[in-house]
CSV table of C-alpha atoms and ligand atoms in Angstrom, one decimal:
chain,number,residue,atom,x,y,z
A,1,MET,CA,137.5,114.6,77.5
A,2,ARG,CA,136.4,114.9,73.9
A,3,ILE,CA,132.8,113.9,73.1
A,4,SER,CA,132.2,112.8,69.5
A,5,ARG,CA,129.5,110.9,67.6
A,6,GLU,CA,131.3,107.7,68.4
A,7,THR,CA,131.4,108.3,72.2
A,8,VAL,CA,129.6,105.5,74.0
A,9,ILE,CA,126.8,106.9,76.2
A,10,MET,CA,126.0,105.1,79.5
A,11,GLY,CA,124.5,106.2,82.7
A,12,LEU,CA,122.6,105.6,85.9
A,13,ILE,CA,118.8,106.0,86.2
A,14,GLY,CA,117.2,106.3,89.6
A,15,TYR,CA,115.7,109.0,91.9
A,16,PRO,CA,117.2,110.8,93.7
A,17,LEU,CA,120.9,110.0,92.9
A,18,THR,CA,122.5,112.0,95.6
A,19,HIS,CA,124.4,109.1,97.3
A,20,SER,CA,125.4,107.0,94.3
A,21,LEU,CA,129.1,106.3,93.7
A,22,SER,CA,128.6,104.7,90.3
A,23,PRO,CA,129.2,107.8,88.1
A,24,LEU,CA,132.5,108.5,89.9
A,25,MET,CA,133.6,104.8,89.8
A,26,GLN,CA,132.6,104.2,86.2
A,27,ASN,CA,134.0,107.4,84.8
A,28,GLN,CA,137.4,106.9,86.5
A,29,ALA,CA,137.5,103.4,85.0
A,30,LEU,CA,136.7,104.7,81.6
A,31,ALA,CA,139.3,107.4,81.8
A,32,TYR,CA,141.9,104.9,83.1
A,33,LEU,CA,141.4,102.7,80.0
A,34,ASN,CA,141.2,105.7,77.6
A,35,PHE,CA,137.8,104.4,76.6
A,36,ASP,CA,135.7,106.7,74.4
A,37,GLY,CA,132.7,106.7,76.6
A,38,VAL,CA,130.9,108.7,79.3
A,39,TYR,CA,128.7,107.6,82.2
A,40,LEU,CA,126.1,110.1,83.2
A,41,PRO,CA,124.0,110.4,86.3
A,42,LEU,CA,120.4,110.5,85.0
A,43,PRO,CA,118.0,111.4,87.8
A,44,ALA,CA,114.5,110.5,86.4
A,45,THR,CA,111.0,110.9,87.9
A,46,ASP,CA,109.4,109.0,85.0
A,47,PRO,CA,111.1,105.6,84.4
A,48,ALA,CA,109.0,104.8,81.3
A,49,ALA,CA,110.2,108.1,79.6
A,50,ALA,CA,113.8,107.4,80.8
A,51,ILE,CA,113.9,103.9,79.2
A,52,ALA,CA,112.3,105.3,76.0
A,53,ALA,CA,115.2,107.8,75.9
A,54,VAL,CA,117.7,104.9,76.1
A,55,ARG,CA,116.0,103.3,73.1
A,56,SER,CA,115.5,106.4,71.0
A,57,PHE,CA,119.0,107.9,71.6
A,58,GLY,CA,120.6,104.4,71.1
A,59,TRP,CA,122.6,104.6,74.3
A,60,ARG,CA,124.7,101.6,75.1
A,61,GLY,CA,123.1,100.9,78.4
A,62,VAL,CA,122.2,102.1,81.9
A,63,ASN,CA,122.4,101.0,85.4
A,64,ILE,CA,119.2,101.1,87.4
A,65,THR,CA,118.9,102.0,91.0
A,66,ILE,CA,116.3,102.7,93.7
A,67,PRO,CA,113.3,103.1,93.2
A,68,TYR,CA,113.1,101.6,89.7
A,69,LYS,CA,114.8,98.2,89.9
A,70,GLU,CA,111.4,96.4,89.6
A,71,ALA,CA,109.4,99.0,87.8
A,72,VAL,CA,111.6,99.0,84.6
A,73,ILE,CA,111.0,95.3,83.8
A,74,THR,CA,107.8,96.1,82.1
A,75,TYR,CA,109.6,98.3,79.5
A,76,LEU,CA,112.2,95.7,78.5
A,77,ASP,CA,112.4,93.1,75.8
A,78,ASP,CA,114.3,90.3,77.6
A,79,LEU,CA,115.7,89.4,81.1
A,80,SER,CA,118.8,87.5,82.1
A,81,ASP,CA,118.3,84.4,84.4
A,82,GLU,CA,119.5,86.5,87.4
A,83,ALA,CA,117.1,89.4,86.7
A,84,ALA,CA,114.2,87.0,86.2
A,85,ALA,CA,114.9,85.1,89.4
A,86,CYS,CA,115.3,88.4,91.4
A,87,GLY,CA,112.4,90.2,89.8
A,88,ALA,CA,114.8,93.2,89.7
A,89,VAL,CA,117.1,94.8,87.2
A,90,ASN,CA,120.2,96.9,87.9
A,91,LEU,CA,121.6,97.0,84.4
A,92,ILE,CA,119.9,97.4,81.0
A,93,LEU,CA,121.9,96.7,77.9
A,94,ASN,CA,120.9,98.0,74.5
A,95,GLU,CA,121.8,95.6,71.7
A,96,HIS,CA,120.7,97.3,68.5
A,97,GLY,CA,117.5,98.4,70.0
A,98,VAL,CA,116.7,95.2,72.0
A,99,LEU,CA,116.8,96.1,75.7
A,100,THR,CA,117.8,93.3,78.1
A,101,GLY,CA,117.6,93.6,81.9
A,102,HIS,CA,120.5,92.1,84.0
A,103,ASN,CA,121.2,91.9,87.7
A,104,THR,CA,124.9,92.1,88.6
A,105,ASP,CA,124.4,92.2,92.4
A,106,GLY,CA,124.6,88.5,93.1
A,107,LEU,CA,127.4,87.9,90.6
A,108,GLY,CA,129.3,90.8,92.0
A,109,PHE,CA,129.0,89.3,95.5
A,110,LEU,CA,130.3,85.9,94.1
A,111,ASP,CA,133.3,87.8,92.5
A,112,ALA,CA,134.0,89.5,95.8
A,113,LEU,CA,134.0,86.1,97.6
A,114,ALA,CA,136.3,84.7,95.0
A,115,SER,CA,138.7,87.6,95.3
A,116,ALA,CA,138.8,86.9,99.0
A,117,GLY,CA,139.7,83.2,98.3
A,118,CYS,CA,136.3,81.9,99.4
A,119,ALA,CA,134.9,78.9,97.5
A,120,VAL,CA,131.1,78.8,97.7
A,121,ALA,CA,130.6,75.1,96.7
A,122,GLY,CA,129.3,73.1,99.7
A,123,MET,CA,129.0,76.1,102.0
A,124,ARG,CA,126.1,76.5,104.5
A,125,CYS,CA,125.0,80.1,104.1
A,126,THR,CA,122.9,82.3,106.3
A,127,ILE,CA,121.4,85.5,104.9
A,128,LEU,CA,120.1,88.2,107.3
A,129,GLY,CA,117.2,90.1,105.5
A,130,ALA,CA,114.9,89.2,102.6
A,131,GLY,CA,114.9,92.3,100.4
A,132,GLY,CA,116.3,92.8,96.9
A,133,ALA,CA,119.9,92.3,97.8
A,134,ALA,CA,119.2,89.2,99.8
A,135,ARG,CA,117.3,87.7,96.9
A,136,ALA,CA,120.1,88.4,94.4
A,137,VAL,CA,122.8,87.1,96.7
A,138,ALA,CA,120.8,84.0,97.6
A,139,TYR,CA,120.2,83.1,93.9
A,140,SER,CA,123.8,83.4,93.0
A,141,LEU,CA,125.0,81.5,96.0
A,142,ALA,CA,122.6,78.7,95.1
A,143,ARG,CA,123.7,78.6,91.5
A,144,ALA,CA,127.3,78.5,92.6
A,145,GLY,CA,126.7,75.3,94.5
A,146,ALA,CA,126.1,76.4,98.1
A,147,GLU,CA,125.0,73.4,100.2
A,148,SER,CA,122.2,75.2,102.0
A,149,ILE,CA,120.8,78.7,102.4
A,150,ASN,CA,119.0,79.9,105.5
A,151,ILE,CA,117.1,83.2,105.2
A,152,VAL,CA,116.4,85.1,108.4
A,153,ASN,CA,113.9,87.9,108.4
A,154,ARG,CA,111.4,89.8,110.6
A,155,ASP,CA,108.7,89.2,108.1
A,156,ARG,CA,108.9,85.5,107.7
A,157,SER,CA,106.8,85.4,104.5
A,158,ARG,CA,109.4,87.4,102.6
A,159,ALA,CA,112.1,84.9,103.6
A,160,GLU,CA,109.7,82.1,102.5
A,161,GLY,CA,109.3,83.8,99.1
A,162,ILE,CA,113.1,83.6,98.5
A,163,ALA,CA,113.3,80.0,99.8
A,164,GLN,CA,110.4,79.0,97.4
A,165,MET,CA,112.1,80.7,94.4
A,166,LEU,CA,115.4,78.9,95.2
A,167,GLY,CA,113.4,75.6,95.4
A,168,VAL,CA,111.9,76.1,92.0
A,169,LYS,CA,115.0,77.5,90.2
A,170,THR,CA,118.0,75.8,91.8
A,171,HIS,CA,118.9,72.5,93.5
A,172,CYS,CA,119.9,74.2,96.8
A,173,THR,CA,118.2,73.5,100.1
A,174,ALA,CA,116.7,76.7,101.4
A,175,GLN,CA,114.8,77.5,104.6
A,176,ALA,CA,113.1,80.6,106.1
A,177,PHE,CA,113.5,81.6,109.7
A,178,THR,CA,112.4,84.5,112.0
A,179,TRP,CA,115.2,85.9,114.2
A,180,GLU,CA,113.9,84.0,117.2
A,181,GLU,CA,114.0,80.7,115.3
A,182,ALA,CA,117.4,81.4,113.9
A,183,ALA,CA,118.9,82.1,117.4
A,184,ARG,CA,117.9,78.6,118.4
A,185,SER,CA,119.4,76.6,115.5
A,186,VAL,CA,121.0,78.5,112.7
A,187,TRP,CA,124.2,80.4,113.8
A,188,ARG,CA,126.2,77.3,114.8
A,189,VAL,CA,125.7,75.7,111.4
A,190,THR,CA,126.7,78.7,109.3
A,191,ASP,CA,129.9,78.8,107.2
A,192,LEU,CA,129.1,82.1,105.5
A,193,LEU,CA,127.0,84.8,107.2
A,194,ILE,CA,125.8,87.7,105.2
A,195,ASN,CA,124.1,90.8,106.5
A,196,ALA,CA,121.6,92.0,103.8
A,197,THR,CA,119.7,94.3,106.1
A,198,PRO,CA,120.6,98.0,106.4
A,199,LEU,CA,121.5,97.6,110.1
A,200,GLY,CA,124.8,99.4,110.8
A,201,MET,CA,124.5,101.7,107.8
A,202,TYR,CA,125.5,105.4,108.2
A,203,PRO,CA,124.2,107.3,110.3
A,204,GLU,CA,123.2,104.4,112.5
A,205,VAL,CA,126.7,103.0,112.8
A,206,ASP,CA,126.2,101.7,116.3
A,207,MET,CA,123.6,99.2,115.2
A,208,ARG,CA,124.3,95.6,114.2
A,209,PRO,CA,122.1,92.5,113.5
A,210,ASP,CA,121.1,90.8,116.7
A,211,ILE,CA,123.1,87.6,116.4
A,212,ASP,CA,125.4,85.8,118.9
A,213,LEU,CA,128.7,85.9,117.2
A,214,ASP,CA,130.2,83.5,119.8
A,215,ASN,CA,127.9,80.8,118.4
A,216,LEU,CA,129.3,81.0,114.9
A,217,PRO,CA,132.0,78.4,113.9
A,218,TRP,CA,135.6,79.7,114.3
A,219,ASP,CA,136.1,79.5,110.5
A,220,CYS,CA,132.8,81.3,109.5
A,221,LEU,CA,133.2,84.1,107.0
A,222,VAL,CA,131.1,87.2,108.0
A,223,ALA,CA,130.1,89.4,105.0
A,224,ASP,CA,128.3,92.7,105.3
A,225,LEU,CA,126.5,94.2,102.3
A,226,VAL,CA,126.4,97.6,104.1
A,227,TYR,CA,129.3,99.6,102.6
A,228,ASN,CA,129.1,102.9,104.5
A,229,PRO,CA,130.9,102.7,106.8
A,230,VAL,CA,133.4,100.3,105.3
A,231,GLN,CA,134.1,98.7,108.7
A,232,THR,CA,130.6,98.2,110.2
A,233,LYS,CA,130.0,97.4,113.9
A,234,LEU,CA,129.2,93.8,112.8
A,235,LEU,CA,132.5,93.4,111.0
A,236,LYS,CA,134.5,95.0,113.8
A,237,GLU,CA,133.0,92.7,116.4
A,238,ALA,CA,133.4,89.6,114.2
A,239,GLU,CA,137.1,90.5,113.7
A,240,GLN,CA,137.6,90.9,117.4
A,241,ARG,CA,136.5,87.3,117.7
A,242,GLY,CA,139.0,86.2,115.1
A,243,LEU,CA,136.5,85.6,112.3
A,244,THR,CA,137.3,86.5,108.7
A,245,THR,CA,135.3,89.4,107.3
A,246,LEU,CA,134.3,90.8,103.9
A,247,PRO,CA,133.1,94.5,103.7
A,248,GLY,CA,130.2,95.6,101.4
A,249,THR,CA,132.6,97.8,99.4
A,250,GLU,CA,133.8,94.6,97.7
A,251,MET,CA,130.4,93.7,96.4
A,252,LEU,CA,129.8,97.3,95.4
A,253,VAL,CA,132.9,97.4,93.3
A,254,TYR,CA,132.5,93.9,91.8
A,255,GLN,CA,128.9,94.5,90.8
A,256,GLY,CA,130.0,97.8,89.2
A,257,ALA,CA,132.9,96.0,87.5
A,258,ARG,CA,130.4,93.4,86.0
A,259,SER,CA,128.3,96.3,84.6
A,260,PHE,CA,131.5,98.0,83.2
A,261,GLU,CA,132.4,94.8,81.4
A,262,TYR,CA,129.0,94.3,79.9
A,263,LEU,CA,128.8,98.0,78.9
A,264,THR,CA,132.3,98.4,77.4
A,265,GLY,CA,133.4,94.9,76.5
A,266,GLN,CA,136.6,95.7,78.4
A,267,LYS,CA,138.2,94.0,81.4
A,268,PRO,CA,137.4,96.3,84.3
A,269,PRO,CA,140.3,98.0,86.2
A,270,ILE,CA,139.2,96.6,89.6
A,271,ALA,CA,142.1,98.3,91.6
A,272,ILE,CA,141.2,101.7,90.2
A,273,MET,CA,137.5,101.2,91.0
A,274,MET,CA,138.3,100.0,94.5
A,275,ASP,CA,140.5,103.0,95.1
A,276,VAL,CA,137.8,105.4,94.0
A,277,VAL,CA,135.3,103.8,96.4
A,278,ARG,CA,137.6,103.5,99.3
A,279,ASP,CA,138.9,107.1,98.9
A,280,TYR,CA,135.3,108.4,98.8
A,281,LEU,CA,134.2,106.5,101.9
A,282,ARG,CA,137.3,107.2,103.9
B,1,NAP,P1,115.4,96.2,101.1
B,1,NAP,O1,114.9,95.6,99.8
B,1,NAP,O2,114.8,97.4,101.6
B,1,NAP,O3,115.4,95.0,102.2
B,1,NAP,C1,115.8,95.3,103.5
B,1,NAP,C2,115.8,94.1,104.4
B,1,NAP,O4,116.3,94.4,105.7
B,1,NAP,C3,114.3,93.5,104.6
B,1,NAP,O5,114.3,92.1,104.6
B,1,NAP,C4,114.0,94.1,106.0
B,1,NAP,O6,113.1,93.2,106.8
B,1,NAP,C5,115.4,94.1,106.7
B,1,NAP,N1,115.4,95.1,107.7
B,1,NAP,C6,115.3,96.4,107.6
B,1,NAP,N2,115.5,97.0,108.8
B,1,NAP,C7,115.6,96.0,109.7
B,1,NAP,C8,115.8,96.0,111.1
B,1,NAP,N3,115.8,97.2,111.8
B,1,NAP,N4,116.0,94.8,111.7
B,1,NAP,C9,115.9,93.7,111.0
B,1,NAP,N5,115.8,93.6,109.7
B,1,NAP,C10,115.6,94.8,109.0
B,1,NAP,O7,117.0,96.6,100.9
B,1,NAP,P2,118.1,95.9,100.0
B,1,NAP,O8,118.1,96.6,98.7
B,1,NAP,O9,117.9,94.5,100.0
B,1,NAP,O10,119.4,96.4,100.7
B,1,NAP,C11,119.8,95.8,101.9
B,1,NAP,C12,121.2,96.4,102.3
B,1,NAP,O11,122.2,95.9,101.4
B,1,NAP,C13,121.3,97.9,102.3
B,1,NAP,O12,122.1,98.3,103.4
B,1,NAP,C14,122.0,98.2,101.0
B,1,NAP,O13,122.7,99.4,101.1
B,1,NAP,C15,122.9,97.1,100.9
B,1,NAP,N6,123.3,96.8,99.5
B,1,NAP,C16,124.6,96.8,99.3
B,1,NAP,C17,125.0,96.5,98.0
B,1,NAP,C18,126.5,96.5,97.7
B,1,NAP,O14,126.9,96.5,96.5
B,1,NAP,N7,127.4,96.4,98.7
B,1,NAP,C19,124.1,96.2,97.0
B,1,NAP,C20,122.8,96.2,97.3
B,1,NAP,C21,122.4,96.5,98.6
B,1,NAP,P3,111.5,93.2,106.6
B,1,NAP,O15,111.3,92.4,105.3
B,1,NAP,O16,111.1,92.4,107.8
B,1,NAP,O17,111.1,94.6,106.6
């Protein structure tokens, strides 16, 4: 590629960046569209200095990953609704020196559901886990018209925190459960089950969340946010029971596609981005 003064500079800030697929996925998408831009891995040990560099070099924007999704907020000028609700940012856009934090995780998950033909409105959703991904997904599901959201977590107070946020910011009914409480009442009233814990993630591929899949309704959709492996133990066993499943690679690609669109103003080449991710994880 040719770098010129017009080349749009984008990147990913986090530390370490050894496992991130974003540079590969975003650069392939840029190349496919012949877009004059480059997406750099920017491993940074000082988030304040890294954000100052985005400002002073006039870079178009950066994705933010672990461990800085919360820490960068203090250096920004504005936040999107999603980022404010989640208290976390995974994309910073630089509009003529004004830095705005966005969070594309929840919207990416909604796009993944839509691409699978799933309409969220009126659904009873159950989210396993109450970390950053659970919060982002919960907010987007609530905004998209989910009927109710159950949040199941070891630490009940974290699940309650998400339920309270949903109560304040959305019209959705939300309730917190421990795993023991959920086993008694939640699985059989779930239309969409989402694993937002790391259970089943490489190298612990023989793990899965402790839920009785036989208690889920026959038409329940089971989604895993874990994307490595693509086919987790949870998804395999759900499929064996005839349930429809959605792998975490879908959200990974669609949240990246949302970022791509914000950063470039171009329609993202989803199929290309999906191929990159699937090839890498094969
Ligand atoms: P996080 O903030 O660290 O939260 C992890 C959550 O999982 C916490 O609620 C924690 O419960 C729970 N948990 C951890 N180990 C557990 C165990 N052994 N049993 C039961 N619960 C357990 O992580 P995150 O950022 O939300 O990410 C969660 C998962 O989503 C990760 O696997 C991540 O890779 C994946 N993810 C995927 C995408 C995508 O694009 N596909 C995007 C973001 C995240 P406690 O609160 O009780 O500790």
